[in-house]
Short mmCIF file of C-alpha atoms and ligand atoms in Angstrom, two decimals:
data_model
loop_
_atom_site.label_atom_id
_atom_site.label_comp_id
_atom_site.label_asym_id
_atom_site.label_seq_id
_atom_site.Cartn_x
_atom_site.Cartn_y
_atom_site.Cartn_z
CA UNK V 16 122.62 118.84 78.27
CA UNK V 17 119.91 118.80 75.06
CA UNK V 18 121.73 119.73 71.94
CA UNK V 19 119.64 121.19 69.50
CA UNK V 20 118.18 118.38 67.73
CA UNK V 21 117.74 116.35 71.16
CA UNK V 22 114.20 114.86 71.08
CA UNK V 23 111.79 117.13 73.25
CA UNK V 24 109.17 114.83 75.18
CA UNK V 25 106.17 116.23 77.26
CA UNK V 26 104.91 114.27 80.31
CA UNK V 27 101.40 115.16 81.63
CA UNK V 28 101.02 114.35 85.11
CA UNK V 29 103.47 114.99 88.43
CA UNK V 30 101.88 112.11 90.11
CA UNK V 31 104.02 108.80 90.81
CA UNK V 32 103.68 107.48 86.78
CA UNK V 33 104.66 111.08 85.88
CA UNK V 34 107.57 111.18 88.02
CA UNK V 35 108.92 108.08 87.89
CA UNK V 36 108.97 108.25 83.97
CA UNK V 37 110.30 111.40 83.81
CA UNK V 38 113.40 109.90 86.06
CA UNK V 39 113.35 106.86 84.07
CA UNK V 40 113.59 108.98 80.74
CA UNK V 41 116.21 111.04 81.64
CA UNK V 42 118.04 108.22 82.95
CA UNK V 43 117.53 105.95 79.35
CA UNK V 44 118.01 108.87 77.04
CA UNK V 45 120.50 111.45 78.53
CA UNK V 46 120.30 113.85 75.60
CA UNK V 47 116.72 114.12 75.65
CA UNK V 48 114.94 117.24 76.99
CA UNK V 49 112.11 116.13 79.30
CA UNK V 50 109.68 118.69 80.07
CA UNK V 51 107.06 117.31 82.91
CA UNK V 52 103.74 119.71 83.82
CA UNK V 53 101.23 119.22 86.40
CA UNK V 54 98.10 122.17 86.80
CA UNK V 55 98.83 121.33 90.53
CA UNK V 56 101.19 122.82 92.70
CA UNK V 57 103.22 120.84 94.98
CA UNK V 58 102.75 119.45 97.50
CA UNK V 59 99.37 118.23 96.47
CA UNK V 60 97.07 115.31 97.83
CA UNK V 61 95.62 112.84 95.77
CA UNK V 62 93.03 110.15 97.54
CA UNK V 63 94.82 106.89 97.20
CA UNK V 64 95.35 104.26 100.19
CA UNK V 65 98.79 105.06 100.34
CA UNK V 66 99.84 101.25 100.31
CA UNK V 67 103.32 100.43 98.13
CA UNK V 68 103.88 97.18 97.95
CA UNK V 69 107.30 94.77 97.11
CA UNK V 70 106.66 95.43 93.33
CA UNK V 71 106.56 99.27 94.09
CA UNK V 72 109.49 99.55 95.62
CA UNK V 73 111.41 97.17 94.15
CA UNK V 74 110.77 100.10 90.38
CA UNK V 75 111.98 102.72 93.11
CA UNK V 76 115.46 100.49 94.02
CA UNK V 77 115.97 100.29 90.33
CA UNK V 78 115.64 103.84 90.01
CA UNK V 79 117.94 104.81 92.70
CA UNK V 80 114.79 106.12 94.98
CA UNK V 81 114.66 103.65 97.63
CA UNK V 82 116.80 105.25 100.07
CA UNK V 83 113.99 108.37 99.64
CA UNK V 84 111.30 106.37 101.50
CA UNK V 85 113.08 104.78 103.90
CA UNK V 86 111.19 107.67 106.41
CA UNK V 87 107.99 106.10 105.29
CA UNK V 88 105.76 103.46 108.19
CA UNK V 89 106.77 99.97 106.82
CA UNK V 90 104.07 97.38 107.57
CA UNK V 91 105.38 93.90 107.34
CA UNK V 92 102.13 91.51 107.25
CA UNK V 93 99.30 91.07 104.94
CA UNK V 94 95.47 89.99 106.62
CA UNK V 95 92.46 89.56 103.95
CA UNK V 96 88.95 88.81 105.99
CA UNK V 97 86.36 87.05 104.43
CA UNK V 98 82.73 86.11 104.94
CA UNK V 99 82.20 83.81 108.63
CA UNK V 100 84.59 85.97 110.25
CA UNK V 101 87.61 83.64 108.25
CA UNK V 102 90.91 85.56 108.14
CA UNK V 103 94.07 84.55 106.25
CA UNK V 104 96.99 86.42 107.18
CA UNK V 105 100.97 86.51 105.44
CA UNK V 106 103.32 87.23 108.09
CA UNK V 107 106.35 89.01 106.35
CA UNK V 108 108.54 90.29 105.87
CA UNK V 109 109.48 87.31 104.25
CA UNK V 110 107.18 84.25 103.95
CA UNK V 111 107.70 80.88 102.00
CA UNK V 112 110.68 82.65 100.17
CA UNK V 113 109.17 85.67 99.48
CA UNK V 114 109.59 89.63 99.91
CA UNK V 115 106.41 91.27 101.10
CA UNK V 116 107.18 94.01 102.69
CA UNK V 117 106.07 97.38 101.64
CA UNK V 118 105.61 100.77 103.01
CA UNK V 119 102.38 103.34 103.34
CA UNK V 120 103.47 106.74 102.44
CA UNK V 121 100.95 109.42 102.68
CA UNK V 122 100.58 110.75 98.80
CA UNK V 123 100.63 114.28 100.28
CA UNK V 124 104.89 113.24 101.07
CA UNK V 125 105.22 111.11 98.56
CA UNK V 126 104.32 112.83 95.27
CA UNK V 127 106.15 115.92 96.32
CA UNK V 128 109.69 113.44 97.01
CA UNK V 129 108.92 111.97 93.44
CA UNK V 130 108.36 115.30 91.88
CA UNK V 131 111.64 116.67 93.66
CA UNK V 132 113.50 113.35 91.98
CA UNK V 133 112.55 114.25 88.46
CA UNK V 134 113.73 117.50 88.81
CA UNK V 135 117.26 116.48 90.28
CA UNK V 136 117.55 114.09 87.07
CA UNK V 137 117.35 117.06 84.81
CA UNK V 138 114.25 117.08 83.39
CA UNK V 139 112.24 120.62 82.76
CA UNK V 140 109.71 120.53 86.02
CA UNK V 141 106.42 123.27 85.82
CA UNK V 142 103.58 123.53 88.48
CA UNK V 143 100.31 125.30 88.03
CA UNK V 144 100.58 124.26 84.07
CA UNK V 145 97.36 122.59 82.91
CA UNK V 146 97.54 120.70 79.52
CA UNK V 147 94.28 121.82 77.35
CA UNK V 148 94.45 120.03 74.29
CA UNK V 149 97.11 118.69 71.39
CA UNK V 150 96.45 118.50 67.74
CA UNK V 151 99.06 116.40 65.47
CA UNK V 152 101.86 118.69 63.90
CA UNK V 153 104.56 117.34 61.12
CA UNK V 154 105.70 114.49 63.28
CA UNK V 155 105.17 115.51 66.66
CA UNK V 156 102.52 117.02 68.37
CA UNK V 157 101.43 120.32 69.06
CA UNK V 158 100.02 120.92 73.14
CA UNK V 159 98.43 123.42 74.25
CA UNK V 160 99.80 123.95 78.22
CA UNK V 161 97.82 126.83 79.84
CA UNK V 162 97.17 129.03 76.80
CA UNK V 163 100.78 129.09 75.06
CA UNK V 164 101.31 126.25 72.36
CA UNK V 165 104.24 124.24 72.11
CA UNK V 166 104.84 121.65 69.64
CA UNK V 167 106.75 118.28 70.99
CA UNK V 168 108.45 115.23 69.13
CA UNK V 169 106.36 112.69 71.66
CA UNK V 170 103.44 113.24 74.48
CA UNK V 171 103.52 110.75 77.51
CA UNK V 172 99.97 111.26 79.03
CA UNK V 173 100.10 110.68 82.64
CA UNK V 174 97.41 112.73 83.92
CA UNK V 175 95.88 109.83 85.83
CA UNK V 176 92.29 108.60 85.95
CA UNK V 177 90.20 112.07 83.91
CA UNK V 178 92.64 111.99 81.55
CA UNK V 179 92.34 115.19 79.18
CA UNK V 180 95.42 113.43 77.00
CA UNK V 181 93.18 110.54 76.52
CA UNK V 182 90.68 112.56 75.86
CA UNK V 183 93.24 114.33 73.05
CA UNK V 184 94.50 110.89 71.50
CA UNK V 185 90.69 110.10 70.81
CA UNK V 186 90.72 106.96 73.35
CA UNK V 187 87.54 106.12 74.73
CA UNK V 188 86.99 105.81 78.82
CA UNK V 189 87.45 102.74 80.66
CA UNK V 190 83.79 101.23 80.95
CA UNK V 191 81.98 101.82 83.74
CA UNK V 192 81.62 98.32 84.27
CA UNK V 193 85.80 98.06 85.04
CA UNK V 194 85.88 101.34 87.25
CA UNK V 195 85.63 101.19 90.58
CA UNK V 196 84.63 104.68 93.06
CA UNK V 197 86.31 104.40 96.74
CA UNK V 198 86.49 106.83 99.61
CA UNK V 199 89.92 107.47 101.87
CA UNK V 200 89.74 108.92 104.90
CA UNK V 201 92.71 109.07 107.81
CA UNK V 202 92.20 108.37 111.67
CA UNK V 203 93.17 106.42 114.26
CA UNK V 204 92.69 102.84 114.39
CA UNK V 205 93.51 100.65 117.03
CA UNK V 206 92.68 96.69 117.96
CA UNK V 207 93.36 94.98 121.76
CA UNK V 208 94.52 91.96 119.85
CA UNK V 209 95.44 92.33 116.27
CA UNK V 210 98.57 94.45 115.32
CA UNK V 211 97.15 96.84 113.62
CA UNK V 212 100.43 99.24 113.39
CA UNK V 213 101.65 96.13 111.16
CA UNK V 214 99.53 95.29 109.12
CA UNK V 215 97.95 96.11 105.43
CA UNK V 216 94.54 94.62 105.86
CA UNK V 217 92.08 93.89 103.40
CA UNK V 218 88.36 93.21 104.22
CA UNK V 219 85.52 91.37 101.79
CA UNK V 220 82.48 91.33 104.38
CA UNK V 221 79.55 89.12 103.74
CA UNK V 222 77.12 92.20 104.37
CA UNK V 223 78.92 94.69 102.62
CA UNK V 224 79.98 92.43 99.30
CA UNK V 225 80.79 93.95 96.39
CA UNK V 226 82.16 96.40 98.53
CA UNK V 227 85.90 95.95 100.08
CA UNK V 228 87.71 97.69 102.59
CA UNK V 229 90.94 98.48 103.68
CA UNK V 230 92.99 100.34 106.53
CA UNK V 231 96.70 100.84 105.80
CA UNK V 232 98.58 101.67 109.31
CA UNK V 233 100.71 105.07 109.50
CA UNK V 234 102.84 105.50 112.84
CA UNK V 235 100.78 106.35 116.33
CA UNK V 236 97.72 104.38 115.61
CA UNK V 237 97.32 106.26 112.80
CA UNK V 238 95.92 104.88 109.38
CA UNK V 239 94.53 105.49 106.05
CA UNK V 240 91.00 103.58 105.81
CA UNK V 241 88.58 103.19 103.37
CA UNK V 242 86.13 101.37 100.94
CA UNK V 243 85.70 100.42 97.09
CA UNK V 244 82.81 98.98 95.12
CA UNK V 245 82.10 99.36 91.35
CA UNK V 246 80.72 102.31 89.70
CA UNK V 247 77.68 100.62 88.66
CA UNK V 248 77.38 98.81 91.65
CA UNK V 249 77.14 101.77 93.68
CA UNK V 250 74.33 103.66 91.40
CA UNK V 251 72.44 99.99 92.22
CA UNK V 252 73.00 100.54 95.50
CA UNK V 253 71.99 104.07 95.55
CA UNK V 254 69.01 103.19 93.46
CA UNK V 255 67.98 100.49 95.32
CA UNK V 256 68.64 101.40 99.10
CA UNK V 257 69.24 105.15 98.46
CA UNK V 258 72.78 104.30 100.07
CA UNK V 259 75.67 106.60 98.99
CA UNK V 260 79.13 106.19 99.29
CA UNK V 261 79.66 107.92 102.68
CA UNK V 262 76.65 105.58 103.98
CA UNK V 263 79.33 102.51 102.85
CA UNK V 264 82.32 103.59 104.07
CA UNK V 265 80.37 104.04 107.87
CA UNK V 266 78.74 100.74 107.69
CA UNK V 267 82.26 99.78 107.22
CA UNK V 268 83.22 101.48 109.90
CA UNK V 269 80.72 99.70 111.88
CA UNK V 270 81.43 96.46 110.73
CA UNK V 271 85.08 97.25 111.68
CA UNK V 272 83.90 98.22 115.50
CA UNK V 273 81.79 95.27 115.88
CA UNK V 274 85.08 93.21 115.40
CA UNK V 275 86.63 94.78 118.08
CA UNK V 276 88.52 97.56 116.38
CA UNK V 277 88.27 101.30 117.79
CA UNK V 278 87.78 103.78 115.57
CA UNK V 279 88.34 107.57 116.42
CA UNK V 280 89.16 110.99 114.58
CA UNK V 281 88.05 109.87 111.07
CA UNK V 282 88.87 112.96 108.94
CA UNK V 283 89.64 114.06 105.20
CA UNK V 284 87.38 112.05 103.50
CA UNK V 285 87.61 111.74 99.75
CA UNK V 286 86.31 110.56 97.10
CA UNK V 287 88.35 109.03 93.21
CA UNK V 288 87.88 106.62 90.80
CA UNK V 289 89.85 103.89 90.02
CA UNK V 290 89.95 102.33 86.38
CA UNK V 291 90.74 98.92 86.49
CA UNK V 292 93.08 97.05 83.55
CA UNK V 293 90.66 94.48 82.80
CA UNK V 294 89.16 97.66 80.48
CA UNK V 295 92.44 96.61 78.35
CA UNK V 296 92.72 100.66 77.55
CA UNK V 297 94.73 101.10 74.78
CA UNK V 298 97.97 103.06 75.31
CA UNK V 299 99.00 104.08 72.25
CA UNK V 300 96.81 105.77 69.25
CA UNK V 301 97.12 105.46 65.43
CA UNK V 302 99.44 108.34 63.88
CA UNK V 303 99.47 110.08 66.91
CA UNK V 304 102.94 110.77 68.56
CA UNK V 305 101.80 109.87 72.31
CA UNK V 306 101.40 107.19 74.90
CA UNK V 307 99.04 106.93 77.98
CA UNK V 308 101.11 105.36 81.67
CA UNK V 309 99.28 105.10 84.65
CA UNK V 310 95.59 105.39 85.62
CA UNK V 311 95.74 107.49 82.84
CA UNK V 312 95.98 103.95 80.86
CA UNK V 313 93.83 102.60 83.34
CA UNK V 314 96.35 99.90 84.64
CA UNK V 315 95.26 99.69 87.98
CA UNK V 316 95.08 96.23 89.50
CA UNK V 317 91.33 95.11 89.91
CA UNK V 318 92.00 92.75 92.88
CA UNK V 319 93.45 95.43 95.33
CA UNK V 320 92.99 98.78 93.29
CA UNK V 321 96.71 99.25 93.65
CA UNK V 322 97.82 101.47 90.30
CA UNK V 323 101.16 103.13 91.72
CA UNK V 324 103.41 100.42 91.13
CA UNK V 325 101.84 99.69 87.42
CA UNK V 326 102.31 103.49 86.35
CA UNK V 327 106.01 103.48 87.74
CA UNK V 328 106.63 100.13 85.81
CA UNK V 329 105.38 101.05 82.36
CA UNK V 330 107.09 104.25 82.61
CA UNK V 331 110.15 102.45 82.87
CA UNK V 332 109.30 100.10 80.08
CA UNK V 333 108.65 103.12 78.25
CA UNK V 334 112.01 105.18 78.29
CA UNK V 335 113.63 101.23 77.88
CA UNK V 336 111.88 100.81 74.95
CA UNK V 337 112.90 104.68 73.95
CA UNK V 338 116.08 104.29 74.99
CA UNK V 339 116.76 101.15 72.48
CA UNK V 340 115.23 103.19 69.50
CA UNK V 341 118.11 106.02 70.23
CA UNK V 342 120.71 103.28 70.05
CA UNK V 343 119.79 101.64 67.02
CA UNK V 344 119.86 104.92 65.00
CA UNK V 345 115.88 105.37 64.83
CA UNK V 346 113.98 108.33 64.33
CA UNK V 347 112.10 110.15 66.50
CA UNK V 348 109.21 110.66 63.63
CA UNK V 349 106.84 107.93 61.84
CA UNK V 350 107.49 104.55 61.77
CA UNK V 351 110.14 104.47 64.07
CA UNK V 352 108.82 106.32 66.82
CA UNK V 353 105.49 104.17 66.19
CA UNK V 354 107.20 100.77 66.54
CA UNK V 355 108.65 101.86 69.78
CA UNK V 356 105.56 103.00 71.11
CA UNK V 357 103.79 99.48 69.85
CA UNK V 358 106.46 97.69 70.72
CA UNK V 359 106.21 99.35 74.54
CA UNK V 360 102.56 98.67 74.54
CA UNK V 361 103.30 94.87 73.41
CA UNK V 362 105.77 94.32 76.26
CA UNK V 363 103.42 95.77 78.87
CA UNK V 364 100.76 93.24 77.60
CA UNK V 365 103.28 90.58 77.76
CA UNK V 366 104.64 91.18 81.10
CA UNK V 367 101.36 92.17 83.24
CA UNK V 368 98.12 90.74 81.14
CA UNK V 369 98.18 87.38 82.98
CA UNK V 370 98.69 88.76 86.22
CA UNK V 371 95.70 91.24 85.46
CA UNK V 372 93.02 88.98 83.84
CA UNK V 373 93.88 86.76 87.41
CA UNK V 374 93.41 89.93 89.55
CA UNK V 375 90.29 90.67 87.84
CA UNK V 376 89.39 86.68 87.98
CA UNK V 377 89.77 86.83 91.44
CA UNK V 378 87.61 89.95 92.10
CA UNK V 379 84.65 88.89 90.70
CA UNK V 380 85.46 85.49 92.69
CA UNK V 381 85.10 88.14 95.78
CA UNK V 382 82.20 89.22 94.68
CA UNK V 383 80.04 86.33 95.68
CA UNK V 384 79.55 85.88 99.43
CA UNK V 385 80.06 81.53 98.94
CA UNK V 386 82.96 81.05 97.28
CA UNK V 387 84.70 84.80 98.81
CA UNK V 388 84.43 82.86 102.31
CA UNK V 389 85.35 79.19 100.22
CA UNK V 390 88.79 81.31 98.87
CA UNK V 391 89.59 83.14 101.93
CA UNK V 392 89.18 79.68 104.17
CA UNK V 393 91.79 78.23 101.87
CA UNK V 394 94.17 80.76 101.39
CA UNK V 395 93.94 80.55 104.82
CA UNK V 396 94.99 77.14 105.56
CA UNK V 397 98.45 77.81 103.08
CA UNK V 398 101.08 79.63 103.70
CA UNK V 399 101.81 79.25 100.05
CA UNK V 400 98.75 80.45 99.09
CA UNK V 401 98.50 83.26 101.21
CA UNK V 402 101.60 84.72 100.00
CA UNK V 403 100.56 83.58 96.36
CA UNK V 404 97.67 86.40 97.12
CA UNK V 405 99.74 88.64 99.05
CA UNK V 406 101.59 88.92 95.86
CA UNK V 407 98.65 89.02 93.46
CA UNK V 408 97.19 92.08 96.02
CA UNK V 409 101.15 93.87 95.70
CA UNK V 410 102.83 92.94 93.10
CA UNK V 411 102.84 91.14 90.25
CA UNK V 412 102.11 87.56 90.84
CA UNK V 413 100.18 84.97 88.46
CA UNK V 414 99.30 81.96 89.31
CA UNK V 415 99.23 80.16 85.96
CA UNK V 416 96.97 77.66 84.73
CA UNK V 417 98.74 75.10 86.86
CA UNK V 418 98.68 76.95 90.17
CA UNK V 419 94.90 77.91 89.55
CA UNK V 420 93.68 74.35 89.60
CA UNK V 421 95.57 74.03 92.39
CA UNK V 422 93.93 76.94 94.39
CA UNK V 423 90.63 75.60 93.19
CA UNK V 424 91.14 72.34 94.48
CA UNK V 425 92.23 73.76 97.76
CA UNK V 426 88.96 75.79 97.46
CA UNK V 427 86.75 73.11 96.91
CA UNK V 428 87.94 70.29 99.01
CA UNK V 429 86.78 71.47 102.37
CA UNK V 430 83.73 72.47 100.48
CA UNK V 431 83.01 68.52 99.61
CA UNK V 432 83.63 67.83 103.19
CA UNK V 433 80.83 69.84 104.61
CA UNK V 434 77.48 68.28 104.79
CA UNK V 435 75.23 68.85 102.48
CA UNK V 436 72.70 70.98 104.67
CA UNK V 437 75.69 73.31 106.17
CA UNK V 438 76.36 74.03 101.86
CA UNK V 439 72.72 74.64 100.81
CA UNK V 440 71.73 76.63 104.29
CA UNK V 441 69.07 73.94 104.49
C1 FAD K 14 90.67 105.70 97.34
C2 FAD K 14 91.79 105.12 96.54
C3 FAD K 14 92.69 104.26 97.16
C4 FAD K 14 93.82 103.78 96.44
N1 FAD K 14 94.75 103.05 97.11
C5 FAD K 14 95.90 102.71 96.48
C6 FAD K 14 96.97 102.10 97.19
O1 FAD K 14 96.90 101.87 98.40
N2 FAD K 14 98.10 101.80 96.51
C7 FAD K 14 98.24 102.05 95.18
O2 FAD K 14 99.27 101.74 94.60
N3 FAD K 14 97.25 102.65 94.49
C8 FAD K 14 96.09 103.01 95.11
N4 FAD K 14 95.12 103.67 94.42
C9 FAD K 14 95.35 103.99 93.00
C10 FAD K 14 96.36 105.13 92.90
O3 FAD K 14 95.93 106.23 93.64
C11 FAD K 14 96.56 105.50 91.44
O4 FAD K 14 96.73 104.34 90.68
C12 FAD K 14 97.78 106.41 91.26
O5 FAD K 14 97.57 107.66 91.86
C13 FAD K 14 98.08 106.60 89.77
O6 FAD K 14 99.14 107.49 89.62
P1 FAD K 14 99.25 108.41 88.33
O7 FAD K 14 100.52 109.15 88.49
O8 FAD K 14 99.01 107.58 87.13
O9 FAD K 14 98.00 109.41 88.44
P2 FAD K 14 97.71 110.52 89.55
O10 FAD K 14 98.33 110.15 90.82
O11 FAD K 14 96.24 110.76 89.52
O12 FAD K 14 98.48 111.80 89.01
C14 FAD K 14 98.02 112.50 87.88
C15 FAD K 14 98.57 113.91 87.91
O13 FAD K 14 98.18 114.54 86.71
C16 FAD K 14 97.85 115.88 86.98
N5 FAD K 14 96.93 116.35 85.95
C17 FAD K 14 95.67 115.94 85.69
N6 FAD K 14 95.15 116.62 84.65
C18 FAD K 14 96.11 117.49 84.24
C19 FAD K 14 96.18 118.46 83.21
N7 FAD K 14 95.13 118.70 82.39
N8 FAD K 14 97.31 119.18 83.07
C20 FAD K 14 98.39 118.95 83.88
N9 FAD K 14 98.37 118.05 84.88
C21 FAD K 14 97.26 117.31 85.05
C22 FAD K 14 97.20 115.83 88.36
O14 FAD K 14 97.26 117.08 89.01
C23 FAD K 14 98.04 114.76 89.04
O15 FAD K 14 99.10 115.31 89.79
C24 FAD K 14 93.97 104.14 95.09
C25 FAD K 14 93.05 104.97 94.46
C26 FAD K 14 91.96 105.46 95.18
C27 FAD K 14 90.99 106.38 94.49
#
């Protein structure tokens, strides 16, 4: 139960950062009164691939959710395809030591399970309640949530990639330079060879480079399958071959079909950005008693546009970081409040900044048709490597400066052995 002077935090946003924070805040700081809104009501969709990987659901163990998605399609295998046809694929679920098995959970379920979680940890749930603005009040904040003001002690933005709390906190956008657009669509997909069923599978095709695809299996052939390019690589694209993003995703499609796959019943096709955390967003604001989680913060991994497990993980952070302030006595105003929140923000940094500047090191690798084929080929020939960038795709993995050289040396050796008129074309 909230006593009377129990801190009263707001949480914008019933997606999976939303949730999950709200669980992990109620969990951290029993006295608190958590109040989460989301202007949708549930169940609700939201495009995403649908893909969890080891680091996701290792945040939902910890929060006691696991058991929740055990009805959810597990795939156990990772395949990435490069340029010349050269595929790499992680067998799990365990390889060279490793834990890579995940699950794809249409967001559809999923959300509404998450959303159904915070409210059975006690916090305050409201559907159809849009947040339209906050202004600083005393110490807190006062919100205004679908035309009635309220005025709360600390504001946890969550309210994913259009962020109106952003917005409020006077953060600027990712650049359009780290956001990436990508169309979802489900329908069957089916292979005489591969197993599909199994398999997350990533594609960087010569032809279709900077674009990358994806199809994410769901039981009976199903999947979720899809494409992603940057937001100013698209308007290029559009510019230049008046191609939109629909024309991508079936060239895709194509591409997929000339490799043998069969593609039927593609339907619900859907369009969302993705900002990427190479922007380096920040999540906190000057005197203002509020936080950004989530896509909201723009954490989502540039490599494989995965963003579920990095909202679930800084929520946690969060109420940790919240939940050591209570214990040591600390206010919930001014300087207090604003070390925890800093202090939050620092330990994110700390913990994920490698592993993002790799991601996004790696993506622009991907980018170029010679050395995407050069990384796949050797990822390809390692076990240790592939699972290396199984890990990098879901999870949290960094290679270090130490493991880089030695991916790059794998890279470039069988480069060296080629002759010189297979490298130049010539
Ligand atoms: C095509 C595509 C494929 C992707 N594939 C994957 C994948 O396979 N795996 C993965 O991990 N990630 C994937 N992502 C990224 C993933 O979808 C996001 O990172 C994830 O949804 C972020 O969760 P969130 O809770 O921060 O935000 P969201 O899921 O966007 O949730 C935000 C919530 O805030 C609510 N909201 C917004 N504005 C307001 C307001 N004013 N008032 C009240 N409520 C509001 C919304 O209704 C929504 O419910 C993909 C993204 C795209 C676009």
């Amino acid at each position: 139960m909230a006593g009377i002077d129990a801190p009263r935090i707001l949480v914008v946003g019933g997606g999976p950062t939303g949730a999950a924070t709200a669980v992990a805040l109620r969990r951290e700081l029993p006295g608190a009164h958590v109040t989460l809104v989301d202007k949708a009501t549930f169940p609700r969709d939201k495009t995403c691939g649908d893909g969890l990987g080891p680091g996701a659901r290792r945040v939902l163990d910890g929060l006691g959710l696991a058991e929740r998605l055990e009805q959810f399609h597990m795939p156990m295998s990772v395949a990435i395809s490069g340029p010349g046809g050269v595929e790499a694929v992680a067998r799990g679920p365990i390889m060279e030591g490793r834990d890579l098995a995940g699950y794809v959970t249409p967001r559809l379920a999923l959300d509404d399970l998450l959303l159904s979680a915070a409210r059975d940890s006690g916090a305050e749930v409201h559907e159809g309640v849009a947040f339209e603005g906050m202004t600083p009040a005393g110490d807190g904040e006062l919100v205004t949530l679908s035309g009635r003001e309220a005025a709360f002690d600390l504001v946890v933005g969550a309210d994913g990639a259009y962020s109106g709390v952003r917005r409020a906190m006077g953060v600027p956008r990712p650049p359009m330079r780290h956001t990436h657009i990508a169309m979802r669509a489900y329908g069957k997909v089916t292979h005489p060879d591969k197993p599909v069923s199994d398999t997350l599978r990533f594609d960087f095709l010569e032809t279709l480079l900077p674009v990358y695809g994806w199809v994410f299996p769901l039981p009976d052939d199903g999947a979720n399958l899809g494409v992603g390019i940057p937001v100013d690589h698209l308007k290029r694209q559009t510019a230049r071959h008046g191609r939109s993003l629909r024309d991508l995703f079936d060239l895709y499609v194509e591409d997929l079909e000339r490799r043998g796959f069969v593609v039927s019943g593609v339907e619900r096709v859907a369009t969302h950005q993705l900002p990427h955390a190479a922007a380096r967003t920040p999540m906190t604001a000057p005197g203002r008693s509020a936080v950004l989680l989530g896509d909201a913060a723009a954490t989502i991994n540039p490599l494989s546009g995965e963003g579920i497990f990095y909202g679930m993980a800084a929520g946690v952070q969060l109420a940790e970081h919240l939940g050591a302030l209570e214990r040591a006595g600390g206010s919930w105003q001014g300087v207090d409040l604003a070390g925890a929140l800093t202090g939050f923000e620092r330990a994110h940094r700390r913990r994920f900044g490698r592993h993002y500047r790799e991601c996004y090191l790696a993506q622009q690798l991907m980018r170029s048709p010679l050395w995407a084929g050069v990384a796949t080929r050797a990822v390809a020939a390692s076990d240790t490597a592939m699972a290396h960038v199984a890990l990098m795709l879901f999870d949290e993995q960094s290679a270090g400066s130490r493991g880089l050289l030695h991916l790059a040396r794998r890279s470039v050796r069988p480069l060296l052995r080629l002759p010189w008129a297979a490298r130049t074309g010539r």
